mmCIF file of C-alpha atoms in Angstrom:
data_model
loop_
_atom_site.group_PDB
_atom_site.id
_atom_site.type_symbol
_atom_site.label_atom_id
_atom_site.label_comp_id
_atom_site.label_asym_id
_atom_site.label_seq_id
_atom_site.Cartn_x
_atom_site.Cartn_y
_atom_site.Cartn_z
ATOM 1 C CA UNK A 35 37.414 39.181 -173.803
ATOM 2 C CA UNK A 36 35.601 35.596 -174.238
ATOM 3 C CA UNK A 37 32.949 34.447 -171.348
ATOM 4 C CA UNK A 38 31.940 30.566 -171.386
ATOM 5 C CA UNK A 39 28.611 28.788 -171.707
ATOM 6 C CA UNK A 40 26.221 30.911 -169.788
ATOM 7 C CA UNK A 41 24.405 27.478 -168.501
ATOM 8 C CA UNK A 42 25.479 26.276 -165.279
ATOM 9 C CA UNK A 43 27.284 23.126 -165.285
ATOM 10 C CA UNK A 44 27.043 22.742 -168.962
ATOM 11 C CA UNK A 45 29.913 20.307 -170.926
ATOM 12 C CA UNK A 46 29.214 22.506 -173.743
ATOM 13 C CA UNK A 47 32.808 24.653 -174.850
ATOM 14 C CA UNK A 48 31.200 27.332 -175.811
ATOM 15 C CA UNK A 49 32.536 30.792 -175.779
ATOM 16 C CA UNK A 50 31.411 34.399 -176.815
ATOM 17 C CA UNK A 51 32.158 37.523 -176.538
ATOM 18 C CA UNK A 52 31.397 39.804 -173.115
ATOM 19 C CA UNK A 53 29.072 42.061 -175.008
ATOM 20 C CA UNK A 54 26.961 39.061 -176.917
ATOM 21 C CA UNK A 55 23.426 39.099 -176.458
ATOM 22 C CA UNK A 56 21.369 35.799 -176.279
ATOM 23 C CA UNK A 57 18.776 36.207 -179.175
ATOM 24 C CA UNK A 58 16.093 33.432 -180.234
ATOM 25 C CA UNK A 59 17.330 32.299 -183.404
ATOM 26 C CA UNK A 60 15.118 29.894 -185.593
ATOM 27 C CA UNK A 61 16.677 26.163 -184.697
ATOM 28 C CA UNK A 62 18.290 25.574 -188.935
ATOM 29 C CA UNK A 63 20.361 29.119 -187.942
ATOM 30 C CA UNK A 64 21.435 27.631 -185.020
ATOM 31 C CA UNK A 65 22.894 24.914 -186.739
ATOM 32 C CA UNK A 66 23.855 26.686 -189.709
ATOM 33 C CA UNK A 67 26.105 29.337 -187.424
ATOM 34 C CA UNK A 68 27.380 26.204 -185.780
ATOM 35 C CA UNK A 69 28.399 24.220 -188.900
ATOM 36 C CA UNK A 70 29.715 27.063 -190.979
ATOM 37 C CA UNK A 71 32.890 27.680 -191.908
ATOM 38 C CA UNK A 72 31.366 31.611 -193.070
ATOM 39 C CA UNK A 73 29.402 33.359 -190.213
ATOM 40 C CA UNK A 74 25.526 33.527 -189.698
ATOM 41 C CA UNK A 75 23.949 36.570 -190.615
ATOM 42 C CA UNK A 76 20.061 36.882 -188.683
ATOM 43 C CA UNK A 77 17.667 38.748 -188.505
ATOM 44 C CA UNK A 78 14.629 40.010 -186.459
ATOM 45 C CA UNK A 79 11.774 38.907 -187.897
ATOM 46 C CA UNK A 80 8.547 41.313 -187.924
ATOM 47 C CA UNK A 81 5.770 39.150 -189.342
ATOM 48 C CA UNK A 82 2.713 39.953 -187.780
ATOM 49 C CA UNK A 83 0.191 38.057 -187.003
ATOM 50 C CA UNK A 84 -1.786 38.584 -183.395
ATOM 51 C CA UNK A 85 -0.760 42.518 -183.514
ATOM 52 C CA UNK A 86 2.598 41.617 -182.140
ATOM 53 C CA UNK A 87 5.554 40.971 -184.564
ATOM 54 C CA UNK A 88 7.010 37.500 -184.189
ATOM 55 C CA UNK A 89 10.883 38.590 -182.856
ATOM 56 C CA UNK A 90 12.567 35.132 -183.980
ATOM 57 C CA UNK A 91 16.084 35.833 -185.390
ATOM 58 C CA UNK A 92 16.073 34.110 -188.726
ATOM 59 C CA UNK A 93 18.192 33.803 -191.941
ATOM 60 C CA UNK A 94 17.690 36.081 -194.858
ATOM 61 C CA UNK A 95 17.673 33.751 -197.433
ATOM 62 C CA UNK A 96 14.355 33.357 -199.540
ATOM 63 C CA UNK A 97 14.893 29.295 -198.340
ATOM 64 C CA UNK A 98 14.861 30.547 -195.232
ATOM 65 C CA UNK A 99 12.698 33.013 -195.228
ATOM 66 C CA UNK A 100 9.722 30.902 -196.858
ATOM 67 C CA UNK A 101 10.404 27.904 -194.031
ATOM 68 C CA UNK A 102 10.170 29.992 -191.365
ATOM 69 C CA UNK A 103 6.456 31.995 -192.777
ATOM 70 C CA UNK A 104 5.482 28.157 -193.508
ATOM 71 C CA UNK A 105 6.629 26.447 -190.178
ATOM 72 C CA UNK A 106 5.832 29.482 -187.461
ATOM 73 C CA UNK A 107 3.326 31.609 -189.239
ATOM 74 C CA UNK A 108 1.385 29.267 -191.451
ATOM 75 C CA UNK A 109 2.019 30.483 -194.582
ATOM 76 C CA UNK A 110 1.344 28.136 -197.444
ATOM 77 C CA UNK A 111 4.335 27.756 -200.569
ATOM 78 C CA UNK A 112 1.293 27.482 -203.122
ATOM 79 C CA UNK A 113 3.455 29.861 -206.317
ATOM 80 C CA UNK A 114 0.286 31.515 -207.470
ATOM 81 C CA UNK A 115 -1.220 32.458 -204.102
ATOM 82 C CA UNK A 116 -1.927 35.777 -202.693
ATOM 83 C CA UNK A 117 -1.353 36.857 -199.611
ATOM 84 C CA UNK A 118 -0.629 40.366 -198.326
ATOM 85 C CA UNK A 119 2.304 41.262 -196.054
ATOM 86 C CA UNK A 120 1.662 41.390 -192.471
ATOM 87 C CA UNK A 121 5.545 42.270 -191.789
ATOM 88 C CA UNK A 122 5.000 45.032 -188.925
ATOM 89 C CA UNK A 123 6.057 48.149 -190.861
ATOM 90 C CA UNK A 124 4.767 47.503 -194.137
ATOM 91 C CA UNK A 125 2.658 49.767 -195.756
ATOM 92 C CA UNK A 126 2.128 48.239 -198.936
ATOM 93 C CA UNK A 127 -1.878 47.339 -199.556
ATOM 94 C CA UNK A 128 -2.042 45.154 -202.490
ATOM 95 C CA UNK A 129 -1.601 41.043 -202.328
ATOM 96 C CA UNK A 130 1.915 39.536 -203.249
ATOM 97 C CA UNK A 131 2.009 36.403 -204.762
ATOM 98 C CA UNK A 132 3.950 33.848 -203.097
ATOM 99 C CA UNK A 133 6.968 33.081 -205.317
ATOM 100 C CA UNK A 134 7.771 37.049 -204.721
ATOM 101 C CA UNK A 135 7.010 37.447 -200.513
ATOM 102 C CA UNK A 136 10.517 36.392 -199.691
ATOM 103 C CA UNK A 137 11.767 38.926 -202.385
ATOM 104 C CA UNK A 138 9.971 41.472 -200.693
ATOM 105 C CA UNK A 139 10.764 40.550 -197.296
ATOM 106 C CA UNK A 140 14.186 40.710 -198.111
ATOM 107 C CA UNK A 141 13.303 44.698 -198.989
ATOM 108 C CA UNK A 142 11.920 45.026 -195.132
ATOM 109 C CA UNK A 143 15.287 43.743 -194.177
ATOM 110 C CA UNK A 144 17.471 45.720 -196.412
ATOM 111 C CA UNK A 145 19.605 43.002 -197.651
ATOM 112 C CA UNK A 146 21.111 43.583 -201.448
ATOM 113 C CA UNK A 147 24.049 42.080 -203.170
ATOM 114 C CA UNK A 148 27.275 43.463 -205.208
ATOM 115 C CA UNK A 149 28.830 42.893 -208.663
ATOM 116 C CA UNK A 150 32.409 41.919 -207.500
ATOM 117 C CA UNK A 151 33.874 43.801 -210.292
ATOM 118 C CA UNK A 152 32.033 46.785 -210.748
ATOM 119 C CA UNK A 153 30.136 47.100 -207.620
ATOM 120 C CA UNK A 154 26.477 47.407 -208.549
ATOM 121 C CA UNK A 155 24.209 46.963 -205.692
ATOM 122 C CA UNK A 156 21.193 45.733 -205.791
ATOM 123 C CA UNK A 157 18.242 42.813 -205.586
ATOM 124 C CA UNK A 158 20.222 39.105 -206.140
ATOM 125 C CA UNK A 159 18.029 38.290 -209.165
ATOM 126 C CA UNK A 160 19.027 41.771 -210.487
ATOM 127 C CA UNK A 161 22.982 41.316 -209.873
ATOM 128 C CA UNK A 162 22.965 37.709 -211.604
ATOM 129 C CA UNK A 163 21.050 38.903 -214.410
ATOM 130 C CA UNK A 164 23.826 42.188 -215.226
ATOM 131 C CA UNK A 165 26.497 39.658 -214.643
ATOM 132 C CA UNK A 166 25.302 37.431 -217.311
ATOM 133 C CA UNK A 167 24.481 40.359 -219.574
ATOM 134 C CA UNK A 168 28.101 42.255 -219.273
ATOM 135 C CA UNK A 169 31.129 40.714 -220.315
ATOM 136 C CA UNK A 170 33.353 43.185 -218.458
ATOM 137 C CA UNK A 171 31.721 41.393 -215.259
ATOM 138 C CA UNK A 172 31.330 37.778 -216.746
ATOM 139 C CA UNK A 173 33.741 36.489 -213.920
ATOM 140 C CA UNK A 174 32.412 38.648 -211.311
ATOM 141 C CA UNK A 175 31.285 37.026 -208.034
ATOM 142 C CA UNK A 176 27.806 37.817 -205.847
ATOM 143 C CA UNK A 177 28.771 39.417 -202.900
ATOM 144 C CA UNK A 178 26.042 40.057 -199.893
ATOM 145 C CA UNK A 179 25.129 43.120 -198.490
ATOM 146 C CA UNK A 180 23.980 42.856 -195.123
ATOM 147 C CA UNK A 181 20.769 44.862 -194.160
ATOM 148 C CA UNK A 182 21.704 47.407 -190.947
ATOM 149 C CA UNK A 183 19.590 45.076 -188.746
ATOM 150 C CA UNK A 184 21.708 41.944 -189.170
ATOM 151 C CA UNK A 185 23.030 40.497 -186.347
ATOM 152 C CA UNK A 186 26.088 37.749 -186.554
ATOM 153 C CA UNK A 187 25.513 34.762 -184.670
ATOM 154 C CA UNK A 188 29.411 34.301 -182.959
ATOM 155 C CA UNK A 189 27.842 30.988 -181.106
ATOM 156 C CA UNK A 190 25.459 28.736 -181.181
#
């Protein structure tokens, strides 16, 4: 069962299911989940930064994942810097540098990726790299595995 626009007297066509839950998504998902012809995958973000975790539903893509740390949380894309992980359940205690946060973000949120052929799970980077290296999976495709706190965005 589909429910329209929630906003009163809005032009909008909008519809979504009875159970959906509004969620504040970072504006580029909104788009994205709009635009796509493949559904939005978000999720809760837990950066931390005034001892409350931010709550913005964003993409899991490193892209994504960098603008948002940039644009909300002012965290700088200089490669070589440091900067320690302030994602709310984090225990690690040494720096990361920055060309590997969104790598290790994508840890916190659980997301991996499949070998289409043989079905190895793991890191992207480490899928690519075994497809390249095997010829039984040279034609393979890169399949996401979305982490258990993903949440599909069905309108936007």
């Amino acid at each position: 069962m589909f429910t329209r626009c929630f906003l009163p007297h809005c032009p909008c066509e909008s519809t979504s299911p009875q159970n959906s839950v509004i969620i504040d998504v970072e504006p580029s998902a909104a788009v994205n989940a709009r635009d796509a012809q493949v559904e939005t995958l978000v999720y809760r973000c837990l950066w931390d930064t005034q001892h409350s975790p931010c709550g913005m539903f964003i993409e899991g893509t490193s892209r994504d994942l960098l603008s948002h740390l940039r644009e909300r949380h002012g965290v700088m894309h200089t490669a070589d810097a440091e900067l320690e992980c302030r994602w709310s359940s984090c225990s690690m205690d040494k720096r990361l540098k920055m060309n590997s946060i969104a790598r290790h973000i994508g840890k916190h949120l659980d997301i991996q990726f499949r070998c289409s052929r043989c079905g190895l799970t793991a890191r992207d980077d480490v899928v690519r790299d075994h497809i390249r290296r095997n010829p039984a999976c040279a034609d393979a495709a890169v399949h996401l595995v979305p982490g258990s706190g993903a949440r599909r965005i069905v309108s936007a």
